[in-house]
């Protein structure tokens, strides 16, 4: 007997089929609309990993991954905007500082949507954002190269490095304000629909009560590095969406390709998620990276097959196969670290 799907998986499917997928090609060209964000907020998915006591669902990891696959396969741009939200929620849930009580409830229930501005920390020892003490609070100076969700997010989780070598994270409103200036929206080869800017920080002052985490850089980096060695659920979601296109092509050759690629995808997915659930995140790093690159390989093959099956019409910017291929291109570098890049290039060189 097959058990009923988790209610959040059911909600994700409804959101994907009724709202996201039917408009994905238009969104790709025009941008993620506020109505999509409101639909995501209403779905309850923004609190999927949040504590129940604060209005979240505290869903298990397999449910979190499956919902991510569904959303990414339906509209990767919308998935990318909302996926930023889950790290601030986790950071608040683990914090004992006062900002937890102010923001965790609104973020867990979807009343607020958060973005993130901390990937620049991975450039260490280069310090792109410096944090100093000033007037009983914290002053931020420097540049955030990438910030996604500008104009859609309500708040952001911003990080920098202190004079003591600490990684410091604090919340602020996601809007232009004294000391915080956004660039014009970037034009990207893929996911340009998820509004992305760079941020110039020139004396942005935040009160001490906005701080959610302060820890040594080494401790933060030690916890951060293993996370990106696991395969992203979005990779499997985009690959499956491409294989669904092959199945719908009505071509025996496309159907045969889909069956072969789906078997490969399911095998890699099963192994990758088994390792993601391993209780010690620092173990089996090489195996995790190998599975991550294999997942990339299958996704690339699936999206390429969808383009080949579509023929010349796949070159139309409004074509679904071509959109999925570009989204796959983006996922090859999303969250990329030096370890991931090195492993991926080595795998490509030996293929």
mmCIF file of C-alpha atoms in Angstrom:
data_model
loop_
_atom_site.group_PDB
_atom_site.id
_atom_site.type_symbol
_atom_site.label_atom_id
_atom_site.label_comp_id
_atom_site.label_asym_id
_atom_site.label_seq_id
_atom_site.Cartn_x
_atom_site.Cartn_y
_atom_site.Cartn_z
ATOM 1 C CA UNK A 1 0.000 0.000 0.000
ATOM 2 C CA UNK A 2 1.318 3.432 -0.953
ATOM 3 C CA UNK A 3 1.081 5.992 1.815
ATOM 4 C CA UNK A 4 -0.620 9.320 1.167
ATOM 5 C CA UNK A 5 1.753 12.180 0.275
ATOM 6 C CA UNK A 6 2.678 14.634 2.995
ATOM 7 C CA UNK A 7 0.252 17.606 3.050
ATOM 8 C CA UNK A 8 3.087 20.003 2.187
ATOM 9 C CA UNK A 9 3.964 17.913 -0.864
ATOM 10 C CA UNK A 10 0.318 18.089 -1.911
ATOM 11 C CA UNK A 11 0.377 21.878 -1.476
ATOM 12 C CA UNK A 12 3.583 22.137 -3.482
ATOM 13 C CA UNK A 13 2.032 20.135 -6.335
ATOM 14 C CA UNK A 14 -1.047 22.381 -6.312
ATOM 15 C CA UNK A 15 1.087 25.533 -6.322
ATOM 16 C CA UNK A 16 3.228 24.148 -9.134
ATOM 17 C CA UNK A 17 0.400 22.973 -11.402
ATOM 18 C CA UNK A 18 -2.072 25.811 -10.785
ATOM 19 C CA UNK A 19 0.220 28.830 -10.496
ATOM 20 C CA UNK A 20 3.877 28.287 -11.365
ATOM 21 C CA UNK A 21 4.158 25.928 -14.357
ATOM 22 C CA UNK A 22 1.435 27.518 -16.536
ATOM 23 C CA UNK A 23 3.192 30.901 -16.326
ATOM 24 C CA UNK A 24 6.838 29.810 -16.157
ATOM 25 C CA UNK A 25 7.818 30.862 -19.684
ATOM 26 C CA UNK A 26 6.211 34.277 -19.254
ATOM 27 C CA UNK A 27 7.849 34.717 -15.840
ATOM 28 C CA UNK A 28 11.203 33.778 -17.356
ATOM 29 C CA UNK A 29 10.927 36.751 -19.695
ATOM 30 C CA UNK A 30 9.094 39.272 -17.506
ATOM 31 C CA UNK A 31 10.161 38.511 -13.927
ATOM 32 C CA UNK A 32 8.713 36.810 -10.866
ATOM 33 C CA UNK A 33 5.486 38.682 -10.042
ATOM 34 C CA UNK A 34 4.434 39.654 -6.550
ATOM 35 C CA UNK A 35 1.390 37.402 -7.016
ATOM 36 C CA UNK A 36 3.699 34.353 -7.182
ATOM 37 C CA UNK A 37 5.323 35.376 -3.913
ATOM 38 C CA UNK A 38 1.936 35.873 -2.280
ATOM 39 C CA UNK A 39 0.913 32.381 -3.453
ATOM 40 C CA UNK A 40 4.083 30.914 -1.963
ATOM 41 C CA UNK A 41 3.418 32.751 1.316
ATOM 42 C CA UNK A 42 -0.163 31.412 1.456
ATOM 43 C CA UNK A 43 0.972 27.852 0.744
ATOM 44 C CA UNK A 44 2.713 27.446 4.105
ATOM 45 C CA UNK A 45 5.884 26.246 2.401
ATOM 46 C CA UNK A 46 7.973 29.115 3.776
ATOM 47 C CA UNK A 47 7.702 27.551 7.224
ATOM 48 C CA UNK A 48 8.434 24.020 6.093
ATOM 49 C CA UNK A 49 11.542 23.709 8.268
ATOM 50 C CA UNK A 50 10.541 26.134 11.015
ATOM 51 C CA UNK A 51 9.627 25.101 14.584
ATOM 52 C CA UNK A 52 5.966 24.254 15.121
ATOM 53 C CA UNK A 53 5.892 26.534 18.167
ATOM 54 C CA UNK A 54 6.479 29.520 15.866
ATOM 55 C CA UNK A 55 3.921 28.525 13.228
ATOM 56 C CA UNK A 56 6.159 26.299 11.093
ATOM 57 C CA UNK A 57 5.854 22.645 10.115
ATOM 58 C CA UNK A 58 9.238 21.194 11.161
ATOM 59 C CA UNK A 59 8.901 18.824 8.201
ATOM 60 C CA UNK A 60 11.388 15.962 7.722
ATOM 61 C CA UNK A 61 14.261 16.353 5.275
ATOM 62 C CA UNK A 62 12.721 14.138 2.593
ATOM 63 C CA UNK A 63 9.607 16.331 2.487
ATOM 64 C CA UNK A 64 11.718 19.494 2.303
ATOM 65 C CA UNK A 65 13.673 18.046 -0.629
ATOM 66 C CA UNK A 66 10.594 16.828 -2.492
ATOM 67 C CA UNK A 67 8.846 20.180 -2.287
ATOM 68 C CA UNK A 68 12.015 21.885 -3.545
ATOM 69 C CA UNK A 69 12.132 19.512 -6.522
ATOM 70 C CA UNK A 70 8.492 20.254 -7.355
ATOM 71 C CA UNK A 71 8.878 24.037 -7.209
ATOM 72 C CA UNK A 72 12.183 24.101 -9.114
ATOM 73 C CA UNK A 73 10.789 21.881 -11.851
ATOM 74 C CA UNK A 74 7.733 24.106 -12.235
ATOM 75 C CA UNK A 75 9.410 27.554 -12.161
ATOM 76 C CA UNK A 76 13.048 27.665 -11.163
ATOM 77 C CA UNK A 77 13.028 31.461 -10.844
ATOM 78 C CA UNK A 78 10.276 31.419 -8.228
ATOM 79 C CA UNK A 79 11.934 28.494 -6.457
ATOM 80 C CA UNK A 80 15.208 30.428 -6.300
ATOM 81 C CA UNK A 81 13.624 33.502 -4.731
ATOM 82 C CA UNK A 82 11.834 31.507 -2.039
ATOM 83 C CA UNK A 83 14.699 29.105 -1.307
ATOM 84 C CA UNK A 84 16.754 32.015 0.051
ATOM 85 C CA UNK A 85 14.200 32.284 2.855
ATOM 86 C CA UNK A 86 14.955 28.973 4.535
ATOM 87 C CA UNK A 87 18.484 29.785 5.733
ATOM 88 C CA UNK A 88 17.350 32.851 7.714
ATOM 89 C CA UNK A 89 14.627 30.699 9.287
ATOM 90 C CA UNK A 90 17.161 28.046 10.319
ATOM 91 C CA UNK A 91 19.542 30.700 11.608
ATOM 92 C CA UNK A 92 16.828 32.257 13.759
ATOM 93 C CA UNK A 93 15.661 28.885 15.041
ATOM 94 C CA UNK A 94 19.201 28.127 16.261
ATOM 95 C CA UNK A 95 19.720 31.561 17.822
ATOM 96 C CA UNK A 96 19.144 32.621 21.410
ATOM 97 C CA UNK A 97 19.376 36.346 20.669
ATOM 98 C CA UNK A 98 16.355 38.701 20.971
ATOM 99 C CA UNK A 99 15.802 38.997 17.209
ATOM 100 C CA UNK A 100 14.549 35.407 17.221
ATOM 101 C CA UNK A 101 11.353 36.388 19.035
ATOM 102 C CA UNK A 102 10.778 39.347 16.754
ATOM 103 C CA UNK A 103 11.221 37.643 13.379
ATOM 104 C CA UNK A 104 10.970 33.853 13.587
ATOM 105 C CA UNK A 105 7.163 33.824 13.829
ATOM 106 C CA UNK A 106 6.560 36.160 10.871
ATOM 107 C CA UNK A 107 9.095 34.272 8.736
ATOM 108 C CA UNK A 108 7.746 30.844 9.743
ATOM 109 C CA UNK A 109 4.155 31.755 8.889
ATOM 110 C CA UNK A 110 5.020 33.491 5.625
ATOM 111 C CA UNK A 111 4.000 36.940 6.810
ATOM 112 C CA UNK A 112 7.506 38.032 5.779
ATOM 113 C CA UNK A 113 9.889 36.791 3.090
ATOM 114 C CA UNK A 114 13.635 36.954 3.689
ATOM 115 C CA UNK A 115 16.580 37.086 1.337
ATOM 116 C CA UNK A 116 20.239 36.368 2.065
ATOM 117 C CA UNK A 117 23.412 38.400 1.595
ATOM 118 C CA UNK A 118 26.271 36.281 2.853
ATOM 119 C CA UNK A 119 27.721 34.145 0.043
ATOM 120 C CA UNK A 120 30.579 36.672 -0.161
ATOM 121 C CA UNK A 121 31.903 35.227 3.106
ATOM 122 C CA UNK A 122 33.164 32.287 1.054
ATOM 123 C CA UNK A 123 35.704 34.622 -0.612
ATOM 124 C CA UNK A 124 37.766 34.585 2.613
ATOM 125 C CA UNK A 125 40.569 35.586 3.225
ATOM 126 C CA UNK A 126 39.292 38.463 1.103
ATOM 127 C CA UNK A 127 36.836 40.481 3.167
ATOM 128 C CA UNK A 128 34.142 42.030 0.988
ATOM 129 C CA UNK A 129 31.982 43.307 3.862
ATOM 130 C CA UNK A 130 33.573 44.669 7.033
ATOM 131 C CA UNK A 131 31.624 45.069 10.300
ATOM 132 C CA UNK A 132 32.708 47.503 13.010
ATOM 133 C CA UNK A 133 31.153 48.723 16.240
ATOM 134 C CA UNK A 134 29.525 52.142 16.111
ATOM 135 C CA UNK A 135 27.058 53.998 18.347
ATOM 136 C CA UNK A 136 25.990 50.931 20.292
ATOM 137 C CA UNK A 137 25.334 48.963 17.107
ATOM 138 C CA UNK A 138 27.125 47.648 14.027
ATOM 139 C CA UNK A 139 28.351 49.424 10.924
ATOM 140 C CA UNK A 140 28.589 47.547 7.603
ATOM 141 C CA UNK A 141 30.912 48.683 4.795
ATOM 142 C CA UNK A 142 31.781 46.980 1.525
ATOM 143 C CA UNK A 143 29.957 45.284 -1.333
ATOM 144 C CA UNK A 144 27.610 42.314 -1.674
ATOM 145 C CA UNK A 145 28.143 40.997 -5.227
ATOM 146 C CA UNK A 146 24.852 39.070 -5.463
ATOM 147 C CA UNK A 147 21.495 39.609 -3.809
ATOM 148 C CA UNK A 148 18.416 37.804 -5.143
ATOM 149 C CA UNK A 149 14.803 38.797 -4.579
ATOM 150 C CA UNK A 150 15.259 42.575 -4.550
ATOM 151 C CA UNK A 151 11.833 44.184 -4.578
ATOM 152 C CA UNK A 152 10.165 40.947 -3.485
ATOM 153 C CA UNK A 153 11.810 40.300 -0.113
ATOM 154 C CA UNK A 154 10.733 42.047 3.057
ATOM 155 C CA UNK A 155 13.953 41.547 5.048
ATOM 156 C CA UNK A 156 17.455 40.258 4.428
ATOM 157 C CA UNK A 157 20.034 38.324 6.407
ATOM 158 C CA UNK A 158 23.272 40.279 5.933
ATOM 159 C CA UNK A 159 26.733 39.113 6.979
ATOM 160 C CA UNK A 160 30.223 40.531 7.268
ATOM 161 C CA UNK A 161 33.508 39.955 9.046
ATOM 162 C CA UNK A 162 34.420 41.828 12.232
ATOM 163 C CA UNK A 163 37.826 43.176 13.232
ATOM 164 C CA UNK A 164 38.127 40.161 15.551
ATOM 165 C CA UNK A 165 37.735 37.779 12.613
ATOM 166 C CA UNK A 166 34.158 36.824 13.451
ATOM 167 C CA UNK A 167 31.370 36.143 10.998
ATOM 168 C CA UNK A 168 28.493 38.371 12.076
ATOM 169 C CA UNK A 169 24.929 38.032 10.756
ATOM 170 C CA UNK A 170 22.170 40.594 11.231
ATOM 171 C CA UNK A 171 18.735 41.359 9.804
ATOM 172 C CA UNK A 172 17.699 44.541 8.057
ATOM 173 C CA UNK A 173 14.886 45.639 5.777
ATOM 174 C CA UNK A 174 15.386 44.671 2.138
ATOM 175 C CA UNK A 175 15.127 48.192 0.753
ATOM 176 C CA UNK A 176 17.326 51.111 -0.153
ATOM 177 C CA UNK A 177 18.220 53.021 3.009
ATOM 178 C CA UNK A 178 21.027 55.200 4.362
ATOM 179 C CA UNK A 179 24.229 53.209 3.873
ATOM 180 C CA UNK A 180 22.642 50.576 1.577
ATOM 181 C CA UNK A 181 22.315 51.147 -2.159
ATOM 182 C CA UNK A 182 21.318 48.536 -4.776
ATOM 183 C CA UNK A 183 22.630 48.376 -8.318
ATOM 184 C CA UNK A 184 20.260 48.217 -11.288
ATOM 185 C CA UNK A 185 18.874 44.709 -11.757
ATOM 186 C CA UNK A 186 21.341 42.368 -13.449
ATOM 187 C CA UNK A 187 20.605 40.786 -16.818
ATOM 188 C CA UNK A 188 21.539 37.126 -16.480
ATOM 189 C CA UNK A 189 21.670 34.257 -18.967
ATOM 190 C CA UNK A 190 19.291 32.300 -16.739
ATOM 191 C CA UNK A 191 16.983 33.151 -13.835
ATOM 192 C CA UNK A 192 17.161 36.837 -14.651
ATOM 193 C CA UNK A 193 13.489 36.715 -13.613
ATOM 194 C CA UNK A 194 14.535 36.379 -9.970
ATOM 195 C CA UNK A 195 15.511 40.025 -9.496
ATOM 196 C CA UNK A 196 19.213 40.091 -8.616
ATOM 197 C CA UNK A 197 21.299 43.127 -7.716
ATOM 198 C CA UNK A 198 24.585 43.933 -6.055
ATOM 199 C CA UNK A 199 24.572 45.990 -2.871
ATOM 200 C CA UNK A 200 26.898 48.817 -1.915
ATOM 201 C CA UNK A 201 27.277 49.221 1.840
ATOM 202 C CA UNK A 202 28.650 52.573 2.947
ATOM 203 C CA UNK A 203 28.090 53.005 6.645
ATOM 204 C CA UNK A 204 24.906 50.943 6.987
ATOM 205 C CA UNK A 205 24.148 51.084 10.706
ATOM 206 C CA UNK A 206 22.134 48.362 12.425
ATOM 207 C CA UNK A 207 21.227 48.181 16.103
ATOM 208 C CA UNK A 208 22.745 45.425 18.234
ATOM 209 C CA UNK A 209 19.334 43.783 18.595
ATOM 210 C CA UNK A 210 19.334 43.043 14.847
ATOM 211 C CA UNK A 211 22.274 40.622 15.279
ATOM 212 C CA UNK A 212 21.263 36.960 15.033
ATOM 213 C CA UNK A 213 24.657 35.203 14.978
ATOM 214 C CA UNK A 214 28.239 36.034 15.875
ATOM 215 C CA UNK A 215 30.850 33.281 15.674
ATOM 216 C CA UNK A 216 34.432 32.739 14.587
ATOM 217 C CA UNK A 217 34.849 32.667 10.834
ATOM 218 C CA UNK A 218 36.542 29.277 11.063
ATOM 219 C CA UNK A 219 33.574 27.767 12.921
ATOM 220 C CA UNK A 220 31.075 29.186 10.433
ATOM 221 C CA UNK A 221 33.102 28.060 7.422
ATOM 222 C CA UNK A 222 33.585 24.587 8.905
ATOM 223 C CA UNK A 223 29.809 24.158 9.095
ATOM 224 C CA UNK A 224 29.140 25.829 5.731
ATOM 225 C CA UNK A 225 31.516 23.870 3.489
ATOM 226 C CA UNK A 226 29.903 20.414 3.750
ATOM 227 C CA UNK A 227 26.421 21.751 2.903
ATOM 228 C CA UNK A 228 27.263 22.477 -0.723
ATOM 229 C CA UNK A 229 28.872 19.096 -1.305
ATOM 230 C CA UNK A 230 25.396 17.531 -1.448
ATOM 231 C CA UNK A 231 23.381 17.449 -4.672
ATOM 232 C CA UNK A 232 20.695 20.129 -4.841
ATOM 233 C CA UNK A 233 17.057 18.973 -5.057
ATOM 234 C CA UNK A 234 16.553 21.659 -7.713
ATOM 235 C CA UNK A 235 18.868 19.713 -10.033
ATOM 236 C CA UNK A 236 16.593 16.684 -9.812
ATOM 237 C CA UNK A 237 13.496 18.857 -10.198
ATOM 238 C CA UNK A 238 14.686 20.514 -13.415
ATOM 239 C CA UNK A 239 15.901 17.170 -14.797
ATOM 240 C CA UNK A 240 12.524 15.545 -14.143
ATOM 241 C CA UNK A 241 10.686 18.423 -15.786
ATOM 242 C CA UNK A 242 12.849 17.923 -18.892
ATOM 243 C CA UNK A 243 12.148 14.185 -18.905
ATOM 244 C CA UNK A 244 8.412 14.889 -18.629
ATOM 245 C CA UNK A 245 8.741 16.933 -21.833
ATOM 246 C CA UNK A 246 10.369 13.965 -23.540
ATOM 247 C CA UNK A 247 7.534 11.695 -22.400
ATOM 248 C CA UNK A 248 4.986 14.123 -23.834
ATOM 249 C CA UNK A 249 6.748 14.427 -27.213
ATOM 250 C CA UNK A 250 4.940 11.454 -28.750
ATOM 251 C CA UNK A 251 8.210 10.233 -30.240
ATOM 252 C CA UNK A 252 9.433 6.666 -29.573
ATOM 253 C CA UNK A 253 13.065 7.821 -29.599
ATOM 254 C CA UNK A 254 12.304 10.555 -27.057
ATOM 255 C CA UNK A 255 10.419 8.083 -24.873
ATOM 256 C CA UNK A 256 13.324 5.638 -24.982
ATOM 257 C CA UNK A 257 15.778 8.381 -24.032
ATOM 258 C CA UNK A 258 13.511 9.434 -21.181
ATOM 259 C CA UNK A 259 13.306 5.923 -19.743
ATOM 260 C CA UNK A 260 17.076 5.477 -19.781
ATOM 261 C CA UNK A 261 17.781 8.898 -18.289
ATOM 262 C CA UNK A 262 15.056 8.555 -15.656
ATOM 263 C CA UNK A 263 16.619 5.319 -14.419
ATOM 264 C CA UNK A 264 19.990 7.060 -14.116
ATOM 265 C CA UNK A 265 18.418 10.041 -12.380
ATOM 266 C CA UNK A 266 16.543 7.903 -9.858
ATOM 267 C CA UNK A 267 19.724 5.991 -9.007
ATOM 268 C CA UNK A 268 21.807 9.106 -8.411
ATOM 269 C CA UNK A 269 18.991 10.761 -6.460
ATOM 270 C CA UNK A 270 18.596 7.775 -4.158
ATOM 271 C CA UNK A 271 22.321 7.623 -3.382
ATOM 272 C CA UNK A 272 22.724 11.386 -3.021
ATOM 273 C CA UNK A 273 19.836 11.700 -0.566
ATOM 274 C CA UNK A 274 21.065 8.736 1.464
ATOM 275 C CA UNK A 275 24.350 10.580 1.979
ATOM 276 C CA UNK A 276 22.579 13.871 2.658
ATOM 277 C CA UNK A 277 20.807 12.102 5.534
ATOM 278 C CA UNK A 278 24.081 10.784 6.956
ATOM 279 C CA UNK A 279 24.370 12.029 10.552
ATOM 280 C CA UNK A 280 27.949 13.316 10.134
ATOM 281 C CA UNK A 281 28.049 16.016 7.412
ATOM 282 C CA UNK A 282 31.867 16.058 7.250
ATOM 283 C CA UNK A 283 32.114 12.398 6.259
ATOM 284 C CA UNK A 284 32.094 10.935 2.730
ATOM 285 C CA UNK A 285 32.889 14.307 1.164
ATOM 286 C CA UNK A 286 34.481 12.836 -1.964
ATOM 287 C CA UNK A 287 31.514 10.524 -2.483
ATOM 288 C CA UNK A 288 29.072 13.402 -2.006
ATOM 289 C CA UNK A 289 30.938 15.488 -4.575
ATOM 290 C CA UNK A 290 31.030 12.579 -7.032
ATOM 291 C CA UNK A 291 27.266 12.139 -6.738
ATOM 292 C CA UNK A 292 26.733 15.874 -7.100
ATOM 293 C CA UNK A 293 28.655 15.923 -10.384
ATOM 294 C CA UNK A 294 26.787 12.805 -11.582
ATOM 295 C CA UNK A 295 23.523 14.597 -10.849
ATOM 296 C CA UNK A 296 24.749 17.513 -12.956
ATOM 297 C CA UNK A 297 25.601 15.087 -15.770
ATOM 298 C CA UNK A 298 22.118 13.562 -15.809
ATOM 299 C CA UNK A 299 20.430 16.962 -15.609
ATOM 300 C CA UNK A 300 22.538 18.243 -18.486
ATOM 301 C CA UNK A 301 21.707 15.154 -20.555
ATOM 302 C CA UNK A 302 17.996 15.446 -19.760
ATOM 303 C CA UNK A 303 17.714 19.140 -20.637
ATOM 304 C CA UNK A 304 19.821 18.631 -23.781
ATOM 305 C CA UNK A 305 17.588 15.731 -24.838
ATOM 306 C CA UNK A 306 14.525 17.945 -24.391
ATOM 307 C CA UNK A 307 16.092 20.612 -26.618
ATOM 308 C CA UNK A 308 17.087 18.030 -29.252
ATOM 309 C CA UNK A 309 13.611 16.530 -29.218
ATOM 310 C CA UNK A 310 12.059 19.964 -29.686
ATOM 311 C CA UNK A 311 14.233 20.774 -32.683
ATOM 312 C CA UNK A 312 14.285 24.312 -34.018
ATOM 313 C CA UNK A 313 11.393 25.496 -31.880
ATOM 314 C CA UNK A 314 13.599 24.964 -28.826
ATOM 315 C CA UNK A 315 15.487 28.115 -29.787
ATOM 316 C CA UNK A 316 12.408 30.241 -29.151
ATOM 317 C CA UNK A 317 12.849 32.040 -25.824
ATOM 318 C CA UNK A 318 9.259 31.093 -25.009
ATOM 319 C CA UNK A 319 10.018 27.368 -25.348
ATOM 320 C CA UNK A 320 9.979 25.258 -22.195
ATOM 321 C CA UNK A 321 12.865 22.960 -23.164
ATOM 322 C CA UNK A 322 15.160 25.891 -23.829
ATOM 323 C CA UNK A 323 14.171 27.526 -20.534
ATOM 324 C CA UNK A 324 14.932 24.320 -18.628
ATOM 325 C CA UNK A 325 18.315 24.057 -20.350
ATOM 326 C CA UNK A 326 19.209 27.587 -19.249
ATOM 327 C CA UNK A 327 17.979 26.889 -15.725
ATOM 328 C CA UNK A 328 20.186 23.809 -15.674
ATOM 329 C CA UNK A 329 23.114 25.985 -16.717
ATOM 330 C CA UNK A 330 22.433 28.230 -13.739
ATOM 331 C CA UNK A 331 22.245 25.302 -11.308
ATOM 332 C CA UNK A 332 25.751 24.205 -12.351
ATOM 333 C CA UNK A 333 27.157 27.232 -10.514
ATOM 334 C CA UNK A 334 24.472 28.008 -7.915
ATOM 335 C CA UNK A 335 26.070 27.816 -4.466
ATOM 336 C CA UNK A 336 29.378 26.799 -6.009
ATOM 337 C CA UNK A 337 32.405 26.554 -3.710
ATOM 338 C CA UNK A 338 36.044 25.967 -4.610
ATOM 339 C CA UNK A 339 35.731 22.288 -3.634
ATOM 340 C CA UNK A 340 32.652 21.806 -5.798
ATOM 341 C CA UNK A 341 34.221 23.605 -8.765
ATOM 342 C CA UNK A 342 37.424 21.555 -8.548
ATOM 343 C CA UNK A 343 35.531 18.254 -8.331
ATOM 344 C CA UNK A 344 33.218 19.178 -11.204
ATOM 345 C CA UNK A 345 36.033 20.253 -13.516
ATOM 346 C CA UNK A 346 37.956 17.068 -12.741
ATOM 347 C CA UNK A 347 34.885 14.977 -13.566
ATOM 348 C CA UNK A 348 34.373 16.839 -16.842
ATOM 349 C CA UNK A 349 38.018 16.403 -17.786
ATOM 350 C CA UNK A 350 37.870 12.650 -17.258
ATOM 351 C CA UNK A 351 34.544 12.086 -18.995
#
